[in-house]
Amino acid sequence: MNSRKIKILVVDDELDFLETIVKRLERRGFNAFGVSSGKAALEYLETNDVDVIVLDVRMPGMDGIEVLKEVVTKWPLVQVILLTGHGSLEAGRRGLELGAYDYVLKPAKLEDLIKKIQQAFERKILLEQTQTER
């Protein structure tokens, strides 16, 4: 198990949800930061290292799928977990096809989300090691 503190970017336009999930992840020992739009997420990624993004699919302006496409292209090692509602399950499946690590249904249980974050982080570490060995 890697002892590096996992750096998480949470992206959601629902500010109450965003603040709550960031605080709960920080209390669990993660290095979590939140932004409220896809554009802000991409700007954050330009200057900050992130291991895992928890990304809402439905947001005004740039939606989660558009953000995912940018992330996969510019930061291919960063793992993305999509947050979807029951009405946007198809978007979650489309996200997997486009390179998302996984998706969870809102409202997600914190324990389920943490488990997926840890698995996504382990995948990122493996990808980093594979790149280093080349």
Coordinates of N, CA and C in Angstrom, one line a residue:
M1 N 0.8 -1.2 0.0 CA 0.0 0.0 0.0 C 0.9 1.2 0.0
N2 N 0.6 2.2 -0.8 CA 1.3 3.4 -1.0 C 0.9 4.3 0.2
S3 N 1.9 5.0 0.8 CA 1.6 5.8 2.0 C 1.4 7.3 1.6
R4 N 1.5 7.6 0.3 CA 1.3 8.9 -0.2 C -0.1 9.4 0.0
K5 N -0.2 10.6 0.5 CA -1.6 11.2 0.7 C -2.3 11.4 -0.6
I6 N -3.4 10.8 -0.8 CA -4.2 10.9 -2.0 C -4.7 12.3 -2.2
K7 N -4.4 12.9 -3.4 CA -4.9 14.3 -3.7 C -6.1 14.2 -4.6
I8 N -7.2 14.7 -4.1 CA -8.5 14.6 -4.7 C -9.1 15.9 -5.1
L9 N -9.6 16.0 -6.3 CA -10.3 17.2 -6.8 C -11.8 16.8 -6.9
V10 N -12.6 17.5 -6.2 CA -14.1 17.3 -6.3 C -14.7 18.4 -7.1
V11 N -15.5 18.1 -8.1 CA -16.1 19.0 -9.0 C -17.6 18.9 -9.0
D12 N -18.3 19.9 -8.5 CA -19.7 19.8 -8.4 C -20.3 21.2 -8.3
D13 N -21.4 21.5 -9.0 CA -22.0 22.8 -8.9 C -22.9 23.0 -7.8
E14 N -23.2 21.9 -7.1 CA -24.1 22.0 -5.9 C -23.1 22.3 -4.7
L15 N -23.1 23.6 -4.3 CA -22.1 24.0 -3.3 C -22.2 23.3 -2.0
D16 N -23.4 23.1 -1.5 CA -23.6 22.4 -0.2 C -23.0 21.0 -0.3
F17 N -23.3 20.3 -1.3 CA -22.7 19.0 -1.5 C -21.2 19.0 -1.6
L18 N -20.7 20.0 -2.4 CA -19.2 20.1 -2.6 C -18.5 20.4 -1.3
E19 N -19.0 21.4 -0.5 CA -18.3 21.7 0.8 C -18.4 20.5 1.7
T20 N -19.5 19.8 1.8 CA -19.7 18.7 2.7 C -18.7 17.5 2.3
I21 N -18.7 17.2 1.0 CA -17.9 16.0 0.6 C -16.4 16.3 0.8
V22 N -16.0 17.6 0.5 CA -14.6 18.0 0.7 C -14.2 17.9 2.2
K23 N -15.0 18.4 3.1 CA -14.7 18.3 4.5 C -14.7 16.9 5.0
R24 N -15.6 16.1 4.5 CA -15.7 14.7 5.0 C -14.4 13.9 4.5
L25 N -14.0 14.2 3.3 CA -12.8 13.5 2.7 C -11.5 14.0 3.5
E26 N -11.5 15.3 3.8 CA -10.3 15.8 4.6 C -10.3 15.1 6.0
R27 N -11.4 15.0 6.6 CA -11.5 14.3 7.9 C -11.0 12.9 7.9
R28 N -11.1 12.3 6.7 CA -10.7 10.9 6.5 C -9.2 10.8 6.1
G29 N -8.5 12.0 6.1 CA -7.1 12.0 5.8 C -6.7 12.2 4.4
F30 N -7.7 12.5 3.5 CA -7.3 12.8 2.1 C -7.0 14.3 2.0
N31 N -6.2 14.6 0.9 CA -5.9 16.0 0.6 C -7.0 16.4 -0.5
A32 N -8.1 16.9 0.0 CA -9.2 17.2 -1.0 C -9.4 18.7 -1.2
F33 N -9.8 19.0 -2.4 CA -10.0 20.4 -2.8 C -11.3 20.4 -3.7
G34 N -12.1 21.4 -3.6 CA -13.3 21.5 -4.4 C -13.4 22.7 -5.3
V35 N -14.0 22.5 -6.5 CA -14.3 23.6 -7.4 C -15.7 23.3 -7.9
S36 N -16.4 24.4 -8.4 CA -17.8 24.3 -8.7 C -18.1 24.3 -10.2
S37 N -17.1 24.2 -11.0 CA -17.4 24.1 -12.5 C -16.3 23.3 -13.2
G38 N -16.7 22.9 -14.4 CA -15.7 22.2 -15.2 C -14.5 23.0 -15.6
K39 N -14.8 24.3 -15.9 CA -13.8 25.2 -16.3 C -12.8 25.4 -15.2
A40 N -13.3 25.6 -14.0 CA -12.5 25.8 -12.8 C -11.6 24.5 -12.5
A41 N -12.2 23.4 -12.8 CA -11.4 22.1 -12.6 C -10.2 22.1 -13.5
L42 N -10.4 22.5 -14.8 CA -9.3 22.4 -15.8 C -8.2 23.5 -15.4
E43 N -8.7 24.6 -14.9 CA -7.7 25.6 -14.5 C -6.9 25.1 -13.3
Y44 N -7.6 24.5 -12.3 CA -6.9 23.9 -11.2 C -5.9 22.9 -11.6
L45 N -6.2 22.0 -12.5 CA -5.3 21.0 -13.0 C -4.0 21.6 -13.7
E46 N -4.2 22.7 -14.2 CA -3.0 23.4 -14.9 C -1.9 23.6 -13.9
T47 N -2.2 23.9 -12.6 CA -1.2 24.3 -11.7 C -1.1 23.4 -10.4
N48 N -1.9 22.3 -10.4 CA -1.9 21.5 -9.2 C -1.8 20.0 -9.6
D49 N -1.1 19.2 -8.8 CA -1.1 17.7 -9.0 C -2.4 17.2 -8.4
V50 N -3.0 16.3 -9.1 CA -4.2 15.6 -8.6 C -4.1 14.1 -8.9
D51 N -4.5 13.3 -8.0 CA -4.5 11.8 -8.2 C -5.8 11.4 -8.8
V52 N -6.9 11.8 -8.1 CA -8.3 11.4 -8.5 C -9.2 12.6 -8.5
I53 N -10.1 12.6 -9.6 CA -11.1 13.6 -9.7 C -12.4 12.9 -9.4
V54 N -13.2 13.5 -8.5 CA -14.6 13.1 -8.4 C -15.5 14.2 -9.1
L55 N -16.1 13.8 -10.2 CA -16.6 14.7 -11.1 C -18.1 14.6 -11.4
D56 N -18.9 15.6 -11.1 CA -20.3 15.5 -11.4 C -20.5 15.6 -12.9
V57 N -21.4 14.8 -13.4 CA -21.7 14.7 -14.8 C -22.5 16.0 -15.2
R58 N -23.6 16.3 -14.5 CA -24.5 17.3 -14.9 C -24.1 18.6 -14.2
M59 N -23.5 19.5 -15.0 CA -23.2 20.9 -14.5 C -23.5 21.8 -15.6
P60 N -23.9 23.1 -15.2 CA -24.1 24.1 -16.3 C -22.8 24.4 -16.9
G61 N -22.9 24.9 -18.2 CA -21.6 25.2 -18.9 C -21.0 24.0 -19.4
M62 N -19.7 23.8 -19.0 CA -19.0 22.6 -19.4 C -19.4 21.4 -18.5
D63 N -20.0 20.4 -19.1 CA -20.5 19.3 -18.2 C -19.3 18.3 -17.9
G64 N -19.6 17.3 -17.1 CA -18.6 16.4 -16.7 C -18.0 15.6 -17.8
I65 N -18.8 15.2 -18.8 CA -18.2 14.5 -19.9 C -17.2 15.3 -20.7
E66 N -17.5 16.6 -20.9 CA -16.6 17.4 -21.6 C -15.3 17.6 -20.8
V67 N -15.4 17.7 -19.5 CA -14.2 17.8 -18.7 C -13.4 16.5 -18.7
L68 N -14.1 15.4 -18.7 CA -13.4 14.1 -18.7 C -12.6 14.0 -20.0
K69 N -13.2 14.4 -21.1 CA -12.4 14.3 -22.4 C -11.1 15.1 -22.3
E70 N -11.2 16.3 -21.8 CA -10.0 17.2 -21.6 C -9.0 16.5 -20.7
V71 N -9.5 15.9 -19.6 CA -8.6 15.3 -18.6 C -7.9 14.1 -19.2
V72 N -8.6 13.3 -19.9 CA -8.0 12.1 -20.5 C -6.9 12.5 -21.5
T73 N -7.1 13.6 -22.2 CA -6.2 14.0 -23.2 C -4.9 14.7 -22.6
K74 N -5.2 15.6 -21.6 CA -4.1 16.4 -21.1 C -3.4 15.8 -19.9
W75 N -4.1 15.0 -19.1 CA -3.6 14.4 -17.8 C -4.0 12.9 -17.8
P76 N -3.4 12.1 -18.7 CA -3.9 10.7 -18.8 C -3.7 9.9 -17.6
L77 N -2.9 10.2 -16.6 CA -2.7 9.4 -15.4 C -3.7 9.7 -14.4
V78 N -4.3 10.9 -14.4 CA -5.3 11.3 -13.4 C -6.6 10.4 -13.6
Q79 N -7.0 9.8 -12.5 CA -8.2 8.9 -12.6 C -9.5 9.7 -12.2
V80 N -10.5 9.5 -13.0 CA -11.8 10.2 -12.8 C -12.9 9.3 -12.4
I81 N -13.6 9.7 -11.4 CA -14.8 9.0 -10.9 C -16.0 9.9 -11.2
L82 N -16.9 9.5 -12.0 CA -18.0 10.3 -12.3 C -19.2 10.2 -11.3
L83 N -19.8 11.3 -10.9 CA -21.0 11.3 -10.1 C -22.2 11.4 -11.0
T84 N -23.1 10.5 -11.0 CA -24.3 10.5 -11.8 C -25.5 10.3 -11.0
G85 N -26.6 10.9 -11.6 CA -27.9 10.6 -11.0 C -28.6 9.5 -11.7
H86 N -29.7 9.0 -11.2 CA -30.3 7.8 -11.9 C -30.7 8.2 -13.3
G87 N -31.1 9.5 -13.5 CA -31.5 9.9 -14.8 C -30.3 10.1 -15.8
S88 N -29.1 10.0 -15.3 CA -27.9 10.1 -16.2 C -27.0 8.9 -16.2
L89 N -27.6 7.7 -16.0 CA -26.8 6.5 -16.0 C -26.1 6.3 -17.3
E90 N -26.7 6.7 -18.4 CA -26.1 6.5 -19.7 C -24.9 7.4 -19.8
A91 N -24.9 8.6 -19.2 CA -23.7 9.4 -19.2 C -22.6 8.7 -18.4
G92 N -22.9 8.0 -17.3 CA -21.9 7.3 -16.6 C -21.2 6.2 -17.5
R93 N -22.1 5.5 -18.2 CA -21.6 4.4 -19.1 C -20.7 5.0 -20.2
R94 N -21.2 6.2 -20.7 CA -20.4 6.8 -21.8 C -19.1 7.3 -21.2
G95 N -19.1 7.8 -20.0 CA -17.8 8.2 -19.3 C -16.8 7.1 -19.2
L96 N -17.3 5.9 -18.9 CA -16.4 4.7 -18.9 C -15.8 4.4 -20.2
E97 N -16.6 4.6 -21.3 CA -16.1 4.4 -22.6 C -15.0 5.4 -23.0
L98 N -15.2 6.6 -22.4 CA -14.2 7.7 -22.7 C -13.0 7.7 -21.8
G99 N -12.9 6.8 -20.9 CA -11.7 6.7 -20.1 C -11.9 6.9 -18.6
A100 N -13.1 7.2 -18.1 CA -13.3 7.3 -16.6 C -12.9 6.0 -15.9
Y101 N -12.4 6.2 -14.7 CA -12.1 4.9 -13.9 C -13.4 4.2 -13.6
D102 N -14.4 5.0 -13.1 CA -15.7 4.4 -12.7 C -16.7 5.5 -12.5
Y103 N -17.9 5.1 -12.1 CA -18.9 6.1 -11.8 C -19.7 5.6 -10.6
V104 N -20.2 6.6 -9.8 CA -21.1 6.2 -8.7 C -22.4 7.0 -8.8
L105 N -23.4 6.5 -8.3 CA -24.7 7.1 -8.3 C -24.8 8.1 -7.1
K106 N -25.4 9.3 -7.4 CA -25.7 10.2 -6.3 C -27.0 9.9 -5.7
P107 N -27.2 10.0 -4.4 CA -26.2 10.3 -3.4 C -25.4 9.1 -3.1
A108 N -24.1 9.2 -3.2 CA -23.2 8.0 -2.9 C -22.9 8.0 -1.4
K109 N -22.8 6.7 -0.9 CA -22.4 6.5 0.4 C -20.9 6.9 0.5
L110 N -20.5 7.6 1.5 CA -19.1 8.0 1.6 C -18.1 6.8 1.6
E111 N -18.5 5.7 2.3 CA -17.6 4.6 2.3 C -17.4 4.0 0.9
D112 N -18.5 4.0 0.1 CA -18.4 3.4 -1.3 C -17.5 4.3 -2.1
L113 N -17.7 5.6 -1.9 CA -16.9 6.6 -2.7 C -15.4 6.5 -2.3
I114 N -15.1 6.4 -1.0 CA -13.7 6.2 -0.6 C -13.1 5.0 -1.1
K115 N -13.8 3.9 -1.1 CA -13.3 2.6 -1.7 C -12.9 2.8 -3.2
K116 N -13.8 3.5 -3.9 CA -13.5 3.7 -5.3 C -12.3 4.7 -5.5
I117 N -12.2 5.7 -4.7 CA -11.1 6.6 -4.7 C -9.8 5.9 -4.5
Q118 N -9.8 5.0 -3.5 CA -8.5 4.2 -3.2 C -8.2 3.3 -4.3
Q119 N -9.2 2.7 -4.9 CA -8.9 1.8 -6.1 C -8.4 2.6 -7.3
A120 N -9.0 3.7 -7.5 CA -8.5 4.6 -8.6 C -7.1 5.0 -8.4
F121 N -6.8 5.4 -7.1 CA -5.4 5.8 -6.8 C -4.4 4.7 -7.0
E122 N -4.8 3.5 -6.6 CA -3.9 2.3 -6.8 C -3.6 2.1 -8.3
R123 N -4.7 2.3 -9.1 CA -4.5 2.2 -10.6 C -3.6 3.3 -11.1
K124 N -3.7 4.5 -10.6 CA -2.8 5.6 -11.0 C -1.3 5.2 -10.7
I125 N -1.1 4.7 -9.5 CA 0.2 4.3 -9.1 C 0.8 3.3 -10.0
L126 N 0.0 2.3 -10.4 CA 0.4 1.3 -11.3 C 0.8 1.9 -12.7
L127 N 0.0 2.8 -13.1 CA 0.2 3.4 -14.4 C 1.5 4.2 -14.4
E128 N 1.8 4.9 -13.2 CA 3.0 5.7 -13.1 C 4.2 4.8 -13.1
Q129 N 4.1 3.6 -12.4 CA 5.2 2.7 -12.4 C 5.5 2.1 -13.7
T130 N 4.4 1.8 -14.5 CA 4.6 1.3 -15.8 C 5.3 2.3 -16.7
Q131 N 4.9 3.6 -16.6 CA 5.6 4.6 -17.4 C 7.0 4.8 -17.0
T132 N 7.3 4.7 -15.7 CA 8.7 4.8 -15.3 C 9.6 3.7 -15.8
E133 N 9.0 2.5 -15.9 CA 9.8 1.3 -16.4 C 10.1 1.3 -17.9
R134 N 9.4 2.2 -18.6 CA 9.6 2.2 -20.1 C 10.9 2.9 -20.4

